[in-house]
XYZ file of C-alpha atoms in Angstrom:
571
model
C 21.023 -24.400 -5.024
C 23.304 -21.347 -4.334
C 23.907 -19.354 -7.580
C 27.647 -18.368 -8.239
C 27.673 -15.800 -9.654
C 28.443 -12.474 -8.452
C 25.434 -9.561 -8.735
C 26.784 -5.945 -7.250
C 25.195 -2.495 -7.224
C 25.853 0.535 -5.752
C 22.037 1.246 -5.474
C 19.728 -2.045 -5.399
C 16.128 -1.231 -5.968
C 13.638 -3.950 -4.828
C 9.833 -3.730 -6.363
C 9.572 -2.115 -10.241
C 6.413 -0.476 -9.680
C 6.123 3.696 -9.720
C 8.472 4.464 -6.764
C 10.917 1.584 -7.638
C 10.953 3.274 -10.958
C 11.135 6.596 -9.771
C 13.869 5.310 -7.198
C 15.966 3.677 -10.104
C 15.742 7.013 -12.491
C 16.985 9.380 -9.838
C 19.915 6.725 -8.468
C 21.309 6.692 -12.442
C 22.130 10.301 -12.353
C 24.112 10.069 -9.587
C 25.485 6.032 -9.363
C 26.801 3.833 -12.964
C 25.559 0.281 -11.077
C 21.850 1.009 -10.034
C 20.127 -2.026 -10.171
C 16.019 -2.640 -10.117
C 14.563 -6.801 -8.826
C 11.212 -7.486 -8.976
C 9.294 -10.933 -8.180
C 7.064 -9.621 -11.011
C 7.246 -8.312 -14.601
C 7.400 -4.403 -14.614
C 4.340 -4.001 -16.499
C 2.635 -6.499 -13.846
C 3.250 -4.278 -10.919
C 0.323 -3.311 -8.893
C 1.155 0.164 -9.504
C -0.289 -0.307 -13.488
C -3.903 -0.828 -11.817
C -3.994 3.019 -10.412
C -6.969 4.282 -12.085
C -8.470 6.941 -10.147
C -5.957 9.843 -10.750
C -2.747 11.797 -9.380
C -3.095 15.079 -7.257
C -1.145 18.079 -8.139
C -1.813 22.041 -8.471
C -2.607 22.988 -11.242
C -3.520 26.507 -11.465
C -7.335 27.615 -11.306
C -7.930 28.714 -7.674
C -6.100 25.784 -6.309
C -2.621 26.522 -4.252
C -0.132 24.741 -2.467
C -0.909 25.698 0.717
C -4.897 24.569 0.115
C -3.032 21.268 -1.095
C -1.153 20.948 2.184
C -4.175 21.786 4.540
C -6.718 19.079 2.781
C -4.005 16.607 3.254
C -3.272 17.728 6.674
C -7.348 17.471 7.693
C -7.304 14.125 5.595
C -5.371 12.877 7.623
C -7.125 13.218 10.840
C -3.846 15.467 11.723
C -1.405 12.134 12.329
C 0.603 13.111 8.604
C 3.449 14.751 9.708
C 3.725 18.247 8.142
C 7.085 18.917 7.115
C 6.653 15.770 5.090
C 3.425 17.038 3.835
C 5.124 20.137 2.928
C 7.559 18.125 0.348
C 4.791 16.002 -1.088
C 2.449 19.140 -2.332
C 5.349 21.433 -3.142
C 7.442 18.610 -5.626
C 4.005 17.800 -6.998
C 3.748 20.265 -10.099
C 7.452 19.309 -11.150
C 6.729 16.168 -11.006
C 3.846 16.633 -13.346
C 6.173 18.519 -15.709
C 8.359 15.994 -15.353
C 5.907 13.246 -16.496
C 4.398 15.731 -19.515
C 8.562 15.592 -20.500
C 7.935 11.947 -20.560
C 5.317 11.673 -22.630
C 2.697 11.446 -20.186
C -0.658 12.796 -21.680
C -3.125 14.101 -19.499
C -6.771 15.533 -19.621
C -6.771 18.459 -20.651
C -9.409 21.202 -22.716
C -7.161 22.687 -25.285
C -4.031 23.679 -23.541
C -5.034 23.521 -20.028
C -5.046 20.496 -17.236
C -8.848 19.078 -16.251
C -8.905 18.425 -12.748
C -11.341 16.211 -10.965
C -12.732 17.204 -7.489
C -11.527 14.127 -5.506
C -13.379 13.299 -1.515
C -11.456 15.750 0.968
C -10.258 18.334 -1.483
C -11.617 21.959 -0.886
C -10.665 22.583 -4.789
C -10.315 19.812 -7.734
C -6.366 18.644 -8.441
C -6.913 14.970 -9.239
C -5.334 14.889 -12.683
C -6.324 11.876 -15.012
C -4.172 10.592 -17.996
C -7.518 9.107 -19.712
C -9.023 5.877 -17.663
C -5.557 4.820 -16.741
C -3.543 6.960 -14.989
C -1.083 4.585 -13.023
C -0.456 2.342 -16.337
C 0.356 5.750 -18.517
C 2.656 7.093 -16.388
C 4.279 3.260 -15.933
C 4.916 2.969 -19.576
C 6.744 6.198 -19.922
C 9.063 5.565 -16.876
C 9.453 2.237 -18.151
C 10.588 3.659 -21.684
C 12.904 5.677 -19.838
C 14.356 2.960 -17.667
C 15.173 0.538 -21.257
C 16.520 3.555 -22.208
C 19.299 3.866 -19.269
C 22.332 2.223 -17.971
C 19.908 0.507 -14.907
C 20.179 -3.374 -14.467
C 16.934 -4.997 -14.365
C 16.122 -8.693 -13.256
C 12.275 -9.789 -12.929
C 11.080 -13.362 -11.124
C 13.435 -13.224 -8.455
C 11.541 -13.128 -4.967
C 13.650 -11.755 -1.915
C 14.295 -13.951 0.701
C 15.706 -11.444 3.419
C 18.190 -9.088 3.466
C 21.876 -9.187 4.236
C 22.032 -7.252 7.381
C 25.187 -7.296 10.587
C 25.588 -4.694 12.818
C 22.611 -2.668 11.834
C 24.225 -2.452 7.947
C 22.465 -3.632 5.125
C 24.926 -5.566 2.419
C 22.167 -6.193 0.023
C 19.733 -9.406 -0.091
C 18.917 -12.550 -0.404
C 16.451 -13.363 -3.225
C 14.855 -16.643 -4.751
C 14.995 -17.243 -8.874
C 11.623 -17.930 -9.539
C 12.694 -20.107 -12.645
C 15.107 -22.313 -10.965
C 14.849 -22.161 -7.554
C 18.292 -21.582 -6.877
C 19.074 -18.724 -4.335
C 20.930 -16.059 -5.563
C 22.885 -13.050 -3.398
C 22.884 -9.621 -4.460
C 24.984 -7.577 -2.893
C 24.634 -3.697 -2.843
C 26.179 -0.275 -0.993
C 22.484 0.523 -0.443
C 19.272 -0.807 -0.931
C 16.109 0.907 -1.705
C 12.823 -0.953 -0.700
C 9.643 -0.173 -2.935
C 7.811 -2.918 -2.847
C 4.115 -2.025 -2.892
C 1.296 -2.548 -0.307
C 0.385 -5.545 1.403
C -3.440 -5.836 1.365
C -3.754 -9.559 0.111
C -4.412 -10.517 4.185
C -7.659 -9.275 3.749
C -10.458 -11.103 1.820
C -12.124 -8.021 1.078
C -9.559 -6.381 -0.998
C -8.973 -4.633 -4.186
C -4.456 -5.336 -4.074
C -3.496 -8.230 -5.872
C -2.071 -11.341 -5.310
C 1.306 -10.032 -5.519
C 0.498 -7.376 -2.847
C 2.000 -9.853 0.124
C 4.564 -7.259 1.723
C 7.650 -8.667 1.525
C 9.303 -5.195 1.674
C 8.237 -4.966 5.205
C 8.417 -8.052 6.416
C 12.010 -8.558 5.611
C 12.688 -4.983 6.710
C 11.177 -5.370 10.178
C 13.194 -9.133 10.795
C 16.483 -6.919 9.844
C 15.433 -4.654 12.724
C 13.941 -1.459 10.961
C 10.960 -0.147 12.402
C 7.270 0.024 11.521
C 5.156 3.260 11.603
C 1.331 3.521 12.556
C 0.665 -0.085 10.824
C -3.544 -0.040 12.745
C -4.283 2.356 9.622
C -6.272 0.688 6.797
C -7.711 2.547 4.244
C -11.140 0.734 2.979
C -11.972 2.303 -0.209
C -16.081 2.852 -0.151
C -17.015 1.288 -3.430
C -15.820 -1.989 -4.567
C -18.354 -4.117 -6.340
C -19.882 -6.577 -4.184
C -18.661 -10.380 -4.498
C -15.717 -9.521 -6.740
C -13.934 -6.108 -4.949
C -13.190 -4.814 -8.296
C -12.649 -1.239 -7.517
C -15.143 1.813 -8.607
C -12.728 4.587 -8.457
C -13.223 8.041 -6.593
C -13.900 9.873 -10.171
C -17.218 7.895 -10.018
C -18.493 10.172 -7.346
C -16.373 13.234 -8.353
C -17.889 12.984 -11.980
C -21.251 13.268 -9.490
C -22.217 9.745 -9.142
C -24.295 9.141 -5.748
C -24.254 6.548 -2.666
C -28.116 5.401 -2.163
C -29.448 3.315 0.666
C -32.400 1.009 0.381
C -34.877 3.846 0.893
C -33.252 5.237 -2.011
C -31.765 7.927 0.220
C -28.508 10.110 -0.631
C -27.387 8.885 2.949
C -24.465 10.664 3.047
C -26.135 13.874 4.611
C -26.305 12.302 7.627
C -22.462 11.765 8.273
C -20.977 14.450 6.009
C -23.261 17.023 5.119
C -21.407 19.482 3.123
C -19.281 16.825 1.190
C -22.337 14.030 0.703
C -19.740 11.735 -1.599
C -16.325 13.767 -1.689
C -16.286 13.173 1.958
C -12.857 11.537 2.704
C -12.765 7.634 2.237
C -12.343 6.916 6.015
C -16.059 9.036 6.415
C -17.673 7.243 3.721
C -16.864 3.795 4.223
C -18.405 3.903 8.310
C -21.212 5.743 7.198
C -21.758 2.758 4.777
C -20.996 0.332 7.537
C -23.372 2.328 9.983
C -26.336 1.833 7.438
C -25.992 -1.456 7.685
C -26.260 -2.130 10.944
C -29.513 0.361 11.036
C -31.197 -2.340 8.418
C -31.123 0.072 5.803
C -28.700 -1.800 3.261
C -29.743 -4.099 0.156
C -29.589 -7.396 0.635
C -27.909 -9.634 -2.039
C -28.958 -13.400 -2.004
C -25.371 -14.512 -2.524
C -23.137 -11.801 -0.966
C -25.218 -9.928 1.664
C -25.931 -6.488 2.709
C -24.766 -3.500 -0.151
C -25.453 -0.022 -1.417
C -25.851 1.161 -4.755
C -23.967 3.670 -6.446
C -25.912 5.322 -9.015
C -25.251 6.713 -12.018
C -28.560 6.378 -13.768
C -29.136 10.867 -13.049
C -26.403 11.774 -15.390
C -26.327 12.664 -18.689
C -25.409 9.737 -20.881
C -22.937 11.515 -22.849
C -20.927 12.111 -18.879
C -20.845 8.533 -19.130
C -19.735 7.810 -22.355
C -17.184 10.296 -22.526
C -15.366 10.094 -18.540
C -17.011 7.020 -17.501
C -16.590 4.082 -20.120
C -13.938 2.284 -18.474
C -16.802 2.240 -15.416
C -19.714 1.871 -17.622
C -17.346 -1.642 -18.948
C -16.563 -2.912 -15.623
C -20.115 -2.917 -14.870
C -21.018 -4.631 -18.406
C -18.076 -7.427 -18.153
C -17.974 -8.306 -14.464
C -22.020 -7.237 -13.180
C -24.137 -7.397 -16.741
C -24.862 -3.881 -15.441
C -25.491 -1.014 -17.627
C -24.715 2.056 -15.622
C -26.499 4.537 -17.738
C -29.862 2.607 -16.877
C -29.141 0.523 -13.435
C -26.955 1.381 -10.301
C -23.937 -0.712 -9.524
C -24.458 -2.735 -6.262
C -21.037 -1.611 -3.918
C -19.620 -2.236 -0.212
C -16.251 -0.972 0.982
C -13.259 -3.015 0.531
C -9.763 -2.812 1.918
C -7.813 -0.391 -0.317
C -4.290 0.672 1.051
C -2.129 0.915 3.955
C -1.101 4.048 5.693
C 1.694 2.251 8.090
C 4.982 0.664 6.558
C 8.748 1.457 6.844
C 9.410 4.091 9.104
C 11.861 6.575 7.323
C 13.340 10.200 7.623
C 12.335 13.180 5.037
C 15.886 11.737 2.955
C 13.761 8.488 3.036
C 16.497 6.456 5.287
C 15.156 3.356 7.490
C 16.843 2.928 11.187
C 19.454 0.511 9.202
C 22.371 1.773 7.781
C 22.411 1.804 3.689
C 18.590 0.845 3.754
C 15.796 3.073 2.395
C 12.043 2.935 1.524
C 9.802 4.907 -0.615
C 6.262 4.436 -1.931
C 3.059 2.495 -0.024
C 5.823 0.372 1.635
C 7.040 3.329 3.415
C 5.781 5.281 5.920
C 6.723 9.193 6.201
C 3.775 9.842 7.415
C 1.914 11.905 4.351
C -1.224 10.251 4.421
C -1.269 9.972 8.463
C -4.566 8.129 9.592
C -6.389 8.101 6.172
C -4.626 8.661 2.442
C -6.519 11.111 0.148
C -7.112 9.949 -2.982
C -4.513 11.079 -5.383
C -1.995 11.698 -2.739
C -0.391 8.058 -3.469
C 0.791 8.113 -6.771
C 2.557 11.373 -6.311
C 4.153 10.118 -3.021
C 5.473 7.023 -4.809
C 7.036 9.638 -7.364
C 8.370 12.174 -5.151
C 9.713 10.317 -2.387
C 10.885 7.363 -5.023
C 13.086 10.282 -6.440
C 14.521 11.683 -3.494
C 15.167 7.949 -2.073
C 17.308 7.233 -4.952
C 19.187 10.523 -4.891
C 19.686 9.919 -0.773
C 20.898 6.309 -1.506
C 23.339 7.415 -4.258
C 25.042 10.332 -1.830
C 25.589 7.770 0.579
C 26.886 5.059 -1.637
C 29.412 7.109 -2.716
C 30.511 7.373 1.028
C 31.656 3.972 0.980
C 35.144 3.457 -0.695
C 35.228 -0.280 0.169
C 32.464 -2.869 0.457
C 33.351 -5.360 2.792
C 32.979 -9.130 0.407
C 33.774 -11.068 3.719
C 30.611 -9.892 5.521
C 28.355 -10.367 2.770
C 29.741 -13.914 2.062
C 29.439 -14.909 5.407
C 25.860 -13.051 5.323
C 24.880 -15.774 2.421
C 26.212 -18.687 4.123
C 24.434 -18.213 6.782
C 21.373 -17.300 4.707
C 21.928 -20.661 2.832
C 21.937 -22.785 5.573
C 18.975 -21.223 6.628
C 16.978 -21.989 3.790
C 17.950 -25.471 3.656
C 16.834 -25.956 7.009
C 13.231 -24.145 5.627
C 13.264 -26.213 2.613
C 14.061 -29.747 4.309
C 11.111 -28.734 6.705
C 8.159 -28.359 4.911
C 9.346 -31.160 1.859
C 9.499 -33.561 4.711
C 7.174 -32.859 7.036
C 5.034 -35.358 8.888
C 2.367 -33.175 8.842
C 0.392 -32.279 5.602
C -1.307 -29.346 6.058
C -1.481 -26.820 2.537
C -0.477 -23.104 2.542
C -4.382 -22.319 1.179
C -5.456 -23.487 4.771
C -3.603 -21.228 6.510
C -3.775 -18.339 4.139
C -7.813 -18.695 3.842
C -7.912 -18.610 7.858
C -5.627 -15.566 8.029
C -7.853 -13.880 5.607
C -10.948 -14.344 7.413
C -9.384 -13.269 11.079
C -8.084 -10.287 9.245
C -11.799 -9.439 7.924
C -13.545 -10.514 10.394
C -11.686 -8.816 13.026
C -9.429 -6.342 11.993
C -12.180 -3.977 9.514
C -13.540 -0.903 9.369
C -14.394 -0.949 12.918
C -12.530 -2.900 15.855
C -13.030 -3.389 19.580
C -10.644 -5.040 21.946
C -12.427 -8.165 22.546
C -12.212 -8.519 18.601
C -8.731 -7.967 18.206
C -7.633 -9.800 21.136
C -9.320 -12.850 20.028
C -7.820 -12.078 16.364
C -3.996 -12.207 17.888
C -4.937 -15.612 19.622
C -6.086 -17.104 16.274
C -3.224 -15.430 14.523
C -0.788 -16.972 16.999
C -2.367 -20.359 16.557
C -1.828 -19.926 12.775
C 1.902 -19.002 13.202
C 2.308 -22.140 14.716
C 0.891 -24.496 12.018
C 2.999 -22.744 9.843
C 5.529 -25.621 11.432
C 3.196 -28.123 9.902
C 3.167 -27.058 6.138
C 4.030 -29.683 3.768
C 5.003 -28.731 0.041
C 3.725 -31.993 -1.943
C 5.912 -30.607 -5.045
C 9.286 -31.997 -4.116
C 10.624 -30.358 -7.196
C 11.675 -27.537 -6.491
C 12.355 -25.806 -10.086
C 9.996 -23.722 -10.463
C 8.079 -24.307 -7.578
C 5.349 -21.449 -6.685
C 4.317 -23.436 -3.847
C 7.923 -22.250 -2.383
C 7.393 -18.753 -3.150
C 3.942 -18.739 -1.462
C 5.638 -20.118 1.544
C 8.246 -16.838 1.903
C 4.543 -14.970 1.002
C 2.197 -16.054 3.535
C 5.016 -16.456 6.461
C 5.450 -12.219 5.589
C 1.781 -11.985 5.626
C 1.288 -13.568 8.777
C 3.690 -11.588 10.425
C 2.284 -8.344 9.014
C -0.892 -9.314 10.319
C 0.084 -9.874 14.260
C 1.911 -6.301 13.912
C -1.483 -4.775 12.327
C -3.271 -6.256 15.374
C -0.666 -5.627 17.808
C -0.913 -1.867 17.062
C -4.157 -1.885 16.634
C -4.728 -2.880 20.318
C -2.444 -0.128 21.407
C -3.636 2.551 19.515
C -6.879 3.061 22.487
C -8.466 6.243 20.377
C -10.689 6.020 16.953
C -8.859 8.221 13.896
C -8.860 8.831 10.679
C -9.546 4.656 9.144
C -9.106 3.328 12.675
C -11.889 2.609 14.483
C -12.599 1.494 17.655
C -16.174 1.034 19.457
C -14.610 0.985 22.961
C -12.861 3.962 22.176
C -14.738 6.241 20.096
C -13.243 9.620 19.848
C -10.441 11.251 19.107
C -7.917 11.605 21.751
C -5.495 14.332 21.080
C -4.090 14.756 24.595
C -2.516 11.185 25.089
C -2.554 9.420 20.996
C -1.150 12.663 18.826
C 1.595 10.498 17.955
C 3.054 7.645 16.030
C 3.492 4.060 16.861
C 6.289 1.962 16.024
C 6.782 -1.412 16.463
C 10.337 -3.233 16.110
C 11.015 -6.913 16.422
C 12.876 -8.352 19.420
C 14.508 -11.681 20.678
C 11.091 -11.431 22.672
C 8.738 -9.826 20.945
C 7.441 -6.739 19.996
C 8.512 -3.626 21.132
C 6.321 -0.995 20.944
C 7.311 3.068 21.310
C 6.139 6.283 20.131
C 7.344 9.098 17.608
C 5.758 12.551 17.759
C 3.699 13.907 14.686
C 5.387 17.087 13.167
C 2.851 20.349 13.968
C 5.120 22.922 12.292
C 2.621 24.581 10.396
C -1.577 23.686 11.059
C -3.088 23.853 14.105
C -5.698 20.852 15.012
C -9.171 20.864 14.627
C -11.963 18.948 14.220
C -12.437 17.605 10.737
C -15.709 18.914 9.521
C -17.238 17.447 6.014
């Protein structure tokens, strides 16, 4: 069960998706034994389904500073500046860097076309045709094949080696044999994606079941401002198949069922490139005042429209959304409107870490939508993510390579011990749900925690709601003692990896509603009815949660103010 063999990095890199890469490429100039796992295949990782764009300067009247204040505003003023600061100013090298690369973007002869993305006083959403994430993917990837970095897909991490508040590396599962498998590291990097799969309503992946987090907070690291979720404002109804933000910036509009451009209402001078946070309540708020379409099978929608621009727009900077439409709706956007409804898009909250990317645990860092700086603060502009995962990914790997080097002996006896324990551990897990009296399924469980999460934790949130949310949740956490795995082989057995997946989910989920119910103010994508406005005087600050022998311990971080001055956001 317990493979013997020997894995050791000086910088381990968990999650192969744009910051893991990033992570990996920056390690390698500083570290020979950088090493990259990932449960998936690299070209699987959820970062290859970024469509929408990146954001960077790029000349015209656009400047950093404009750059730093729509982020800033974006944010409902919870992103931390000085991290804001890094993020817009890296931005243009990392462009150049990509270009280097191979990376081909949009451009009319030799310049850069920007889109206008929602929140951006000028437009610096660069596109690399329809499929930004997956172009710049294959040209890190190229250069990762290309270098001396160690990679090893299908292995699923466990938990991580951790005593006395030092990681040692981890603890991960071979997905084609089952047998556990220690790698031991001087640091460890976590970039392990987003975690939105505990929603129904969701355009993440299966794969996007934070693991990163979840083992990261049971090691004692702390989680930052985990209440914000971003729902993006067009998904297609039924499916969630994302409509990306170029839809509206290529002028697309939001109609209700009076055939109204509602968005005048809620964010007059914007209309559709109002931020996602804005758009996605106004959408919810037109429901509620009857003035939605009603689908037969999946309920109340809007309709994005297309159907006013010229056909050659379409053809030319809209095909991949004119094809979504055919494939998955039968719907020909030139002629008909898509039928849309918000859908849970990405996570603010994740790992809290410094500017240098460090966790609260010695030789452990984060980067990418795992992480939590804060750029995005209480809602993420779109275009801001992908260059996050870039930036920070490279100055997470350089940070975890200086202090690597630090460390003239790793200590083998600890991390032995570390897997022992870690083995007997698993046994325990694994004797448990093969032999259980009980026979409940991990689709039960999963399917309720899915519809609490919706149901309760959305767009908007009162207390009753969430209170009754961590009661069901809590109920849930204890029938996880009642899962039985009917596949008693365990070679190759998903079921087992689902298990790991849905006990990090439902963990994830009581910390979502847990600061959710603290956070007693509505900002940025959190929402509460009882608590409607914005309350700078007492909730201008961050919440983290850590784990304890008896629960949750909640405390608060200040937001960084070095530079803007708050206002109210106007759109």
């Amino acid at each position: 069960m317990l493979d013997s063999n020997i894995h050791f990095s000086d910088v381990l890199v968990i999650g192969s998706g744009l910051a893991g890469q990033s992570s990996a490429l920056a390690a390698s100039k500083y570290s020979n034994h950088v090493t990259i796992l990932s449960k998936v295949s690299v070209m699987r990782s959820h970062s290859v389904a970024a469509g929408g764009g990146i954001n960077s300067v790029s000349g015209y009247e656009d400047s950093i500073d404009d750059h730093f204040v729509d982020t800033v505003q974006g944010s409902d003023y919870l992103a931390d500046q000085n991290a804001v600061k890094i993020l817009v100013k890296n931005a243009p090298f990392e462009i150049s860097f990509l270009e280097e690369l191979g990376v081909k973007f949009d451009k009319i002869g030799d310049k850069i076309l920007p889109n206008k993305f929602g929140g951006a006083k000028f437009a610096r959403t660069l596109n690399s045709s329809f499929k930004t994430g997956l172009s710049i993917m294959d040209s890190l990837f190229d250069s990762i094949k290309n270098s001396n970095i160690s990679l090893f897909e299908g292995f699923h991490v466990i938990d991580l080696l951790v005593q006395n508040n030092t990681c040692f590396g981890i603890m991960a599962l071979n997905m084609k044999n089952s047998q556990l498998t220690p790698f031991f590291s001087k640091t460890t990097i976590l970039a392990t994606g987003p975690y939105g799969y505990l929603f129904n309503n969701t355009t993440n992946s299966v794969i996007c079941t934070g693991d990163g987090l979840a083992i990261a907070y049971r090691a004692g690291a702390s989680l930052k401002d985990m209440e914000f979720v971003q729902f993006h404002p067009t998904s297609l109804i039924g499916s969630n198949i994302l409509i990306t933000e170029r839809a509206r910036a290529k002028g697309a509009y939001l109609l209700n069922n009076k055939g109204e451009r509602f968005l005048k209402k809620y964010a007059p001078k914007s209309m559709e490139l109002a931020p996602r946070d804005i758009i996605s309540r106004a959408i919810i708020k037109e429901i509620e005042l009857g003035l939605a379409f009603e689908d037969a099978e999946y309920g109340s929608y809007m309709e994005l429209s297309f159907t006013h621009l010229p056909e050659d727009i379409i053809l030319q900077s809209l095909k991949d959304i004119r094809d979504i439409g055919l494939h998955f709706t039968k719907t020909d956007i030139i002629t008909e409107p898509l039928k849309v409804i918000p859908a849970q898009h990405y996570m603010m909250g994740g790992i809290d870490v410094d500017l240098n990317c460090n966790t609260d645990v010695n030789g452990l860092y984060a980067a990418g939508e795992c992480a939590c700086l804060s750029v995005h603060g209480a809602n993420r502009l779109g275009g801001n993510s992908l260059m996050e995962c870039l930036v920070f990914g490279r100055i997470s790997g350089k940070s975890a390579s200086i202090y690597s080097q630090s460390i003239s002996n790793f200590d083998y006896d600890i991390a032995n011990q570390l897997v022992l324990k870690q083995e007997s551990k698993f046994k325990k897990t694994i004797n448990s749900i093969l032999n259980s009296s009980e026979n409940l399924n991990i689709s039960h469980i999963l399917k309720e925690m899915k519809i609490i999460m919706t149901s309760h934790a959305s767009i908007s949130r009162n207390k009753k709601s969430l209170q009754h949310a961590k009661e069901q949740l809590s109920k849930l956490q204890i029938l996880m003692n009642d899962i039985r795995i009917n596949n008693s082989d365990t070679y190759s057995n998903i079921e087992l990896c689902s298990y790991f997946e849905l006990h990090n989910m439902l963990d994830l989920s009581e910390i979502i509603i847990e600061s959710s119910l603290e956070r007693k103010e509505s900002r940025g994508s959190h929402f509460r009815l009882d608590y409607p406005i914005r309350n700078d005087k007492e909730w201008l600050n961050h919440i983290l949660i850590k784990k304890t022998d008896s629960g949750f311990n909640l405390s608060t971080k200040s937001v960084d103010l070095s530079d803007l001055s708050l206002k109210t956001r106007n759109y």
